[in-house]
Tab-separated table of C-alpha atoms in Angstrom:
chain	number	residue	atom	x	y	z
A	1	THR	CA	-9.512	105.270	1.788
A	2	THR	CA	-8.215	102.970	3.672
A	3	CYS	CA	-8.605	99.113	3.035
A	4	GLY	CA	-9.857	97.443	6.336
A	5	ASP	CA	-10.937	100.142	8.212
A	6	GLY	CA	-14.609	98.827	8.228
A	7	ILE	CA	-15.597	101.610	6.361
A	8	LYS	CA	-16.511	101.142	2.979
A	9	ALA	CA	-15.450	104.320	0.470
A	10	GLY	CA	-14.138	105.375	-2.945
A	11	VAL	CA	-13.358	102.269	-4.937
A	12	GLU	CA	-13.626	99.767	-2.643
A	13	GLU	CA	-16.185	96.615	-3.495
A	14	CYS	CA	-16.648	95.911	0.324
A	15	ASP	CA	-14.667	96.563	4.081
A	16	SER	CA	-15.300	93.955	6.324
A	17	GLY	CA	-12.774	95.349	8.549
A	18	SER	CA	-10.832	92.721	10.703
A	19	ASP	CA	-12.997	89.919	8.962
A	20	ASN	CA	-11.770	90.744	5.415
A	21	SER	CA	-10.055	87.246	4.361
A	22	ASP	CA	-8.863	85.506	1.452
A	23	THR	CA	-10.387	82.230	2.542
A	24	GLY	CA	-14.109	82.497	1.407
A	25	HIS	CA	-15.256	85.155	3.835
A	26	GLY	CA	-16.725	87.119	0.864
A	27	CYS	CA	-14.384	90.610	1.379
A	28	ARG	CA	-11.117	89.889	0.364
A	29	LEU	CA	-7.951	91.351	2.119
A	30	ASP	CA	-7.907	94.246	-0.830
A	31	CYS	CA	-11.701	94.883	-0.160
A	32	THR	CA	-13.080	93.206	-3.773
A	33	LEU	CA	-15.448	90.890	-3.268
A	34	ASP	CA	-15.314	87.112	-3.815
A	35	ASP	CA	-17.215	85.138	-6.236
A	36	SER	CA	-20.769	84.377	-5.942
A	37	ALA	CA	-20.250	86.784	-2.023
A	38	LEU	CA	-22.841	89.208	-1.002
A	39	CYS	CA	-22.081	92.517	1.017
A	40	THR	CA	-24.268	94.571	2.877
A	41	GLU	CA	-23.559	97.785	4.498
A	42	ASP	CA	-24.659	99.378	7.544
A	43	ASP	CA	-25.133	102.782	8.524
A	44	GLY	CA	-21.097	103.280	9.495
A	45	GLN	CA	-20.538	101.462	5.983
A	46	LEU	CA	-19.298	98.256	7.723
A	47	SER	CA	-19.407	95.659	5.288
A	48	THR	CA	-21.393	92.053	6.031
A	49	CYS	CA	-20.474	89.506	3.239
A	50	ARG	CA	-21.398	86.201	2.990
A	51	VAL	CA	-20.869	83.608	0.235
A	52	CYS	CA	-23.451	81.209	-0.806
A	53	GLY	CA	-21.800	77.493	-1.151
A	54	ASN	CA	-18.605	78.118	1.197
A	55	GLY	CA	-20.291	75.652	3.541
A	56	LYS	CA	-20.687	78.230	6.434
A	57	ARG	CA	-24.000	79.534	7.030
A	58	GLU	CA	-23.407	83.097	7.435
A	59	ALA	CA	-25.420	86.175	7.982
A	60	GLY	CA	-28.387	86.368	6.261
A	61	GLU	CA	-28.304	82.860	4.636
A	62	LEU	CA	-30.766	80.570	5.359
A	63	CYS	CA	-28.852	77.369	4.384
A	64	ASP	CA	-25.286	76.494	3.349
A	65	ASP	CA	-24.329	72.683	2.686
A	66	ALA	CA	-21.969	73.644	-0.119
A	67	GLY	CA	-23.800	72.340	-2.289
A	68	ALA	CA	-23.864	68.614	-1.244
A	69	SER	CA	-27.669	68.453	-1.845
A	70	GLY	CA	-30.198	69.902	-3.881
A	71	GLY	CA	-31.830	71.222	-0.290
A	72	CYS	CA	-30.096	74.265	-0.206
A	73	LEU	CA	-30.366	76.330	-3.352
A	74	VAL	CA	-27.295	77.702	-4.090
A	75	SER	CA	-28.778	79.428	-6.945
A	76	ALA	CA	-30.870	81.438	-5.060
A	77	ALA	CA	-27.540	82.742	-2.932
A	78	CYS	CA	-28.437	79.942	-0.140
A	79	LEU	CA	-31.889	81.894	0.873
A	80	VAL	CA	-34.508	78.986	-0.261
A	81	VAL	CA	-34.547	75.538	1.099
A	82	THR	CA	-36.036	73.266	-1.006
A	83	PRO	CA	-39.702	72.311	-0.623
A	84	GLY	CA	-39.723	68.886	1.372
A	85	TRP	CA	-36.156	69.292	2.638
A	86	GLN	CA	-35.099	70.522	6.103
A	87	CYS	CA	-31.241	71.755	6.307
A	88	SER	CA	-30.081	72.427	10.095
A	89	GLY	CA	-26.598	72.214	11.762
A	90	GLY	CA	-24.884	74.847	9.874
A	91	GLY	CA	-22.858	77.979	11.201
A	92	LEU	CA	-19.876	80.078	10.520
A	93	SER	CA	-17.642	77.061	11.852
A	94	GLY	CA	-19.496	74.308	9.096
A	95	ALA	CA	-22.111	73.275	6.639
A	96	ASP	CA	-25.619	72.778	7.051
A	97	SER	CA	-27.100	69.016	6.652
A	98	CYS	CA	-30.034	69.076	4.616
A	99	VAL	CA	-32.335	66.047	4.244
A	100	GLY	CA	-34.866	65.827	1.926
A	101	GLY	CA	-38.529	64.268	3.535
A	102	PRO	CA	-40.965	65.239	5.934
A	103	GLY	CA	-40.098	65.747	9.761
A	104	VAL	CA	-39.862	62.615	11.885
A	105	PRO	CA	-43.413	61.485	13.272
A	106	GLN	CA	-44.250	61.085	17.284
A	107	ALA	CA	-44.308	57.285	18.276
A	108	PRO	CA	-47.592	55.539	17.313
A	109	THR	CA	-50.598	54.759	19.677
A	110	LEU	CA	-52.589	51.867	20.262
A	111	ALA	CA	-56.256	52.160	18.509
A	112	SER	CA	-57.668	49.238	18.851
A	113	ALA	CA	-57.341	45.407	19.368
A	114	SER	CA	-58.829	42.043	18.490
A	115	THR	CA	-57.847	38.680	18.532
A	116	SER	CA	-55.909	38.458	15.956
A	117	SER	CA	-54.625	42.161	15.034
A	118	LEU	CA	-53.975	45.313	16.202
A	119	THR	CA	-54.580	49.018	15.048
A	120	PHE	CA	-52.036	51.826	15.730
A	121	ALA	CA	-52.470	55.509	14.843
A	122	PHE	CA	-49.823	58.340	14.508
A	123	LEU	CA	-49.983	62.055	13.926
A	124	PRO	CA	-48.832	63.271	10.370
A	125	PRO	CA	-45.353	65.263	11.100
A	126	ASN	CA	-44.380	68.330	9.205
A	127	SER	CA	-43.634	67.921	5.438
A	128	TYR	CA	-42.040	71.108	4.590
A	129	GLY	CA	-44.039	71.933	1.879
A	130	THR	CA	-44.456	68.792	0.048
A	131	PRO	CA	-47.783	66.605	0.513
A	132	LEU	CA	-47.217	63.278	2.684
A	133	THR	CA	-47.582	60.130	0.447
A	134	ARG	CA	-47.472	56.956	2.451
A	135	PHE	CA	-46.651	56.007	6.091
A	136	ASP	CA	-44.423	52.788	6.711
A	137	LEU	CA	-45.212	50.815	9.857
A	138	LYS	CA	-42.758	48.664	11.389
A	139	TRP	CA	-43.939	45.649	14.020
A	140	GLU	CA	-42.647	43.427	16.150
A	141	ALA	CA	-43.084	40.877	18.980
A	142	VAL	CA	-41.430	41.747	22.276
A	143	SER	CA	-42.981	38.536	24.015
A	144	GLY	CA	-44.870	35.178	23.243
A	145	ILE	CA	-43.657	34.825	19.615
A	146	ALA	CA	-40.188	32.955	19.006
A	147	LEU	CA	-37.179	35.436	17.401
A	148	GLY	CA	-37.631	35.147	13.821
A	149	GLY	CA	-40.201	32.885	13.803
A	150	ASN	CA	-43.317	33.129	11.798
A	151	GLY	CA	-45.363	36.421	12.988
A	152	PHE	CA	-42.186	38.058	14.775
A	153	SER	CA	-42.038	40.951	12.714
A	154	GLY	CA	-43.425	43.072	9.336
A	155	ASN	CA	-44.384	45.972	7.866
A	156	ALA	CA	-47.654	47.691	6.717
A	157	THR	CA	-47.885	50.694	4.612
A	158	VAL	CA	-50.642	53.052	3.851
A	159	ALA	CA	-51.479	56.131	2.357
A	160	GLY	CA	-50.049	59.728	3.506
A	161	THR	CA	-53.560	60.975	3.606
A	162	LEU	CA	-54.123	58.095	6.546
A	163	THR	CA	-53.576	58.390	10.244
A	164	GLN	CA	-54.148	54.610	11.217
A	165	ALA	CA	-52.462	51.240	10.121
A	166	GLN	CA	-54.186	48.180	11.039
A	167	VAL	CA	-51.883	44.652	11.694
A	168	THR	CA	-53.214	41.403	10.686
A	169	SER	CA	-52.608	37.766	10.992
A	170	LEU	CA	-51.037	38.174	14.743
A	171	THR	CA	-50.348	35.369	16.850
A	172	THR	CA	-52.288	34.494	20.243
A	173	GLY	CA	-50.055	35.179	23.082
A	174	GLY	CA	-47.855	37.936	21.540
A	175	VAL	CA	-47.056	41.480	22.828
A	176	TYR	CA	-45.691	43.483	19.967
A	177	ARG	CA	-44.673	47.141	19.777
A	178	ALA	CA	-44.593	49.681	16.486
A	179	ARG	CA	-42.796	52.480	15.009
A	180	VAL	CA	-43.491	54.488	12.134
A	181	ARG	CA	-42.009	56.884	9.306
A	182	ALA	CA	-43.328	59.469	6.771
A	183	CYS	CA	-42.776	59.463	3.335
A	184	SER	CA	-43.196	62.387	0.705
A	185	ALA	CA	-41.528	62.846	-3.389
A	186	ALA	CA	-38.667	64.515	-1.267
A	187	GLY	CA	-37.729	61.231	0.641
A	188	CYS	CA	-38.727	59.538	4.014
A	189	SER	CA	-38.306	60.465	7.526
A	190	VAL	CA	-36.124	58.318	10.222
A	191	TYR	CA	-38.629	56.147	12.103
A	192	SER	CA	-40.075	57.296	15.123
A	193	GLY	CA	-39.572	55.544	18.511
A	194	TRP	CA	-41.275	52.704	19.525
A	195	SER	CA	-45.055	52.659	20.926
A	196	ALA	CA	-45.595	51.157	24.125
A	197	THR	CA	-46.393	47.330	24.103
A	198	SER	CA	-49.829	45.764	23.370
A	199	ALA	CA	-51.534	42.644	23.688
A	200	LEU	CA	-54.346	40.896	21.618
A	201	SER	CA	-57.712	40.654	23.060
A	202	ALA	CA	-58.471	37.560	24.959
A	203	PRO	CA	-61.335	34.995	22.717
A	204	ALA	CA	-64.616	36.058	23.259
A	205	ALA	CA	-66.213	33.197	25.627
A	206	VAL	CA	-68.917	31.305	24.572
A	207	ALA	CA	-72.053	31.139	27.176
A	208	GLY	CA	-72.062	27.482	27.187
A	209	LEU	CA	-73.135	24.483	25.063
A	210	THR	CA	-76.393	25.424	24.013
A	211	ALA	CA	-75.254	28.816	22.732
A	212	MET	CA	-72.482	26.942	20.796
A	213	VAL	CA	-74.667	24.576	19.025
A	214	GLY	CA	-76.832	27.578	18.366
A	215	GLN	CA	-74.423	29.352	16.610
A	216	ILE	CA	-73.247	25.878	14.861
A	217	THR	CA	-76.786	25.342	13.908
A	218	SER	CA	-77.704	29.330	12.487
A	219	ASN	CA	-74.310	29.337	10.691
A	220	PRO	CA	-72.123	26.148	9.767
A	221	GLY	CA	-69.352	28.023	8.327
A	222	ALA	CA	-68.919	30.419	10.697
A	223	LEU	CA	-65.756	30.871	13.314
A	224	VAL	CA	-67.270	30.100	16.676
A	225	ALA	CA	-66.618	32.822	19.368
A	226	GLY	CA	-64.119	31.564	21.943
A	227	LEU	CA	-62.681	28.722	19.331
A	228	ASN	CA	-60.091	28.873	16.895
A	229	VAL	CA	-61.518	26.224	14.593
A	230	THR	CA	-63.592	26.824	11.442
A	231	VAL	CA	-66.653	24.324	11.735
A	232	GLY	CA	-68.233	22.896	8.652
A	233	ASN	CA	-70.602	20.483	8.102
A	234	ILE	CA	-72.039	18.537	10.966
A	235	THR	CA	-73.633	14.949	10.746
A	236	ALA	CA	-74.985	12.821	13.219
A	237	ASP	CA	-76.730	9.006	13.352
A	238	ALA	CA	-80.345	8.629	14.083
A	239	PRO	CA	-80.642	7.260	17.661
A	240	LEU	CA	-81.117	3.799	18.163
A	241	PRO	CA	-84.667	2.151	18.840
A	242	GLU	CA	-86.446	1.865	22.154
A	243	PRO	CA	-85.765	-1.690	23.254
A	244	VAL	CA	-88.953	-3.578	22.966
A	245	ALA	CA	-90.443	-5.571	26.519
A	246	PRO	CA	-90.921	-9.332	25.782
A	247	THR	CA	-94.448	-10.710	25.247
A	248	ALA	CA	-95.912	-13.678	26.031
A	249	GLU	CA	-96.181	-15.578	22.688
A	250	ASN	CA	-92.174	-15.128	22.412
A	251	GLU	CA	-91.368	-15.649	25.871
A	252	ALA	CA	-92.328	-19.751	25.335
A	253	GLY	CA	-90.006	-19.632	22.238
A	254	VAL	CA	-87.325	-18.317	24.407
A	255	ARG	CA	-88.065	-20.985	26.634
A	256	ASN	CA	-88.007	-23.947	24.300
A	257	GLU	CA	-84.504	-22.494	22.476
A	258	THR	CA	-83.288	-22.746	26.357
A	259	LEU	CA	-83.883	-26.061	26.671
A	260	ILE	CA	-82.624	-27.113	23.413
A	261	LEU	CA	-79.598	-25.103	24.126
A	262	GLU	CA	-78.836	-26.813	26.887
A	263	GLN	CA	-79.919	-30.437	25.721
A	264	ASN	CA	-77.146	-29.766	22.985
A	265	ILE	CA	-74.608	-29.203	25.754
A	266	VAL	CA	-75.529	-32.682	27.477
A	267	ASP	CA	-75.318	-34.589	24.073
A	268	ASN	CA	-72.111	-33.064	23.224
A	269	ASN	CA	-70.441	-33.670	26.793
A	270	PRO	CA	-68.183	-36.407	27.004
A	271	ASP	CA	-68.199	-36.255	30.608
A	272	THR	CA	-72.021	-36.623	30.484
A	273	PRO	CA	-73.041	-40.254	31.482
A	274	GLU	CA	-75.000	-41.981	29.118
A	275	THR	CA	-77.467	-43.872	31.090
A	276	THR	CA	-79.407	-42.455	34.397
A	277	ALA	CA	-81.378	-44.388	36.984
A	278	ASN	CA	-84.274	-41.929	36.863
A	279	ALA	CA	-85.807	-39.581	34.100
A	280	THR	CA	-86.729	-36.479	35.657
A	281	ALA	CA	-90.503	-36.328	36.541
A	282	GLU	CA	-91.160	-33.113	35.248
A	283	GLY	CA	-89.667	-32.508	31.824
A	284	THR	CA	-91.072	-30.503	28.579
A	285	THR	CA	-92.224	-31.309	25.280
A	286	ALA	CA	-90.601	-30.768	22.127
A	287	GLU	CA	-93.785	-27.892	22.021
A	288	GLY	CA	-92.003	-26.635	25.345
A	289	THR	CA	-95.657	-28.123	27.437
A	290	PRO	CA	-94.608	-29.035	31.097
A	291	GLN	CA	-95.438	-32.919	31.655
A	292	GLY	CA	-96.721	-34.541	34.782
A	293	ASP	CA	-95.236	-36.389	37.587
A	294	THR	CA	-94.552	-39.775	36.266
A	295	THR	CA	-91.625	-41.198	36.969
A	296	GLY	CA	-90.357	-44.959	35.816
A	297	ALA	CA	-87.316	-46.612	35.895
A	298	LEU	CA	-85.029	-47.517	32.857
A	299	ALA	CA	-83.493	-50.443	32.366
A	300	ALA	CA	-79.424	-50.425	31.862
A	301	GLY	CA	-78.108	-49.366	28.912
A	302	ASP	CA	-81.479	-47.744	27.918
A	303	THR	CA	-80.435	-44.036	26.319
A	304	THR	CA	-81.924	-41.033	28.020
A	305	VAL	CA	-84.131	-37.877	26.535
A	306	GLY	CA	-82.193	-36.955	23.790
A	307	GLY	CA	-80.265	-40.081	22.407
A	308	ALA	CA	-81.586	-42.705	20.136
A	309	ALA	CA	-83.316	-45.490	21.575
A	310	THR	CA	-81.438	-49.056	21.248
A	311	THR	CA	-83.384	-51.161	23.246
A	312	ALA	CA	-87.509	-51.540	24.021
A	313	LEU	CA	-88.636	-49.747	27.423
A	314	GLN	CA	-89.333	-51.959	30.326
A	315	ALA	CA	-93.231	-51.814	31.348
A	316	GLY	CA	-93.779	-48.636	33.765
A	317	THR	CA	-91.166	-46.506	31.665
A	318	THR	CA	-91.988	-43.457	30.527
A	319	THR	CA	-91.232	-42.096	27.255
A	320	ALA	CA	-90.039	-38.375	26.486
A	321	GLY	CA	-93.454	-37.357	25.626
A	322	GLY	CA	-94.625	-38.735	28.649
A	323	ALA	CA	-96.787	-41.508	26.933
A	324	ARG	CA	-96.750	-45.203	28.324
A	325	PRO	CA	-95.915	-47.987	25.732
A	326	ALA	CA	-98.142	-51.010	25.749
A	327	THR	CA	-97.223	-54.032	27.517
């Protein structure tokens, strides 16, 4: 029996030929097994060995991260990946990287849009044997909203059984995008790529003032379509009464009031002479009745109509009421 000839024979525990090594290969240079080493022989008795936990994914192993995580079960000879985990990247030159959680979802797509919300849809990724517990949606504005301002970015979370998430209270004029990650009891995936950008729906136009009034009347507390205002109780003053046309009765009173006003202006005007050469032939009585054409000269110093008489009128002088005094 010759150790190292690639033929397991006699007292040899293994013989991998030129691959025998004391560096954790599994079959030592003296053809004895490393701790935790497992070897199998082919028909020619060449040993193929591996050591679970040495940080090398060797032939026959499903994973080997050198025990760095709970994802690759060293206790199961590196033949089992823990449910909900994924291991990748290992080989003879390096260890696997094991990560707990589902696979990475695809980028979400827009399902629907309103004037203040967007609904994004997504597909569930590979959960690697563990049920999904939730989806985390991250969203942000790419234009129309000031950086870091109100409504610029945020997060939404939905149950792992759902495939849509709605983002509400968005700002009109903003253009948004979103990405999603999936989570399970083993952990969360990394976030997906960003969705295509999406804008809010334009407000529906009100057909006209009549339609708006109809909406307000039927439901005063409702939001009027096309207006981002909430309408409350509406009150209006009663219309003013129609103007009344003048009648024969009140027209005489108006004329009388006009005469009194004009006479008061004359009496109170210091520039108006206190005497006049002639009295007006046609005057108006206190009752508003026109008089006939009778004229007479007032003596110098006599007071005109509206003033207080201080001297007697001469014969032939007409009084304010139209009666001639006795001679």
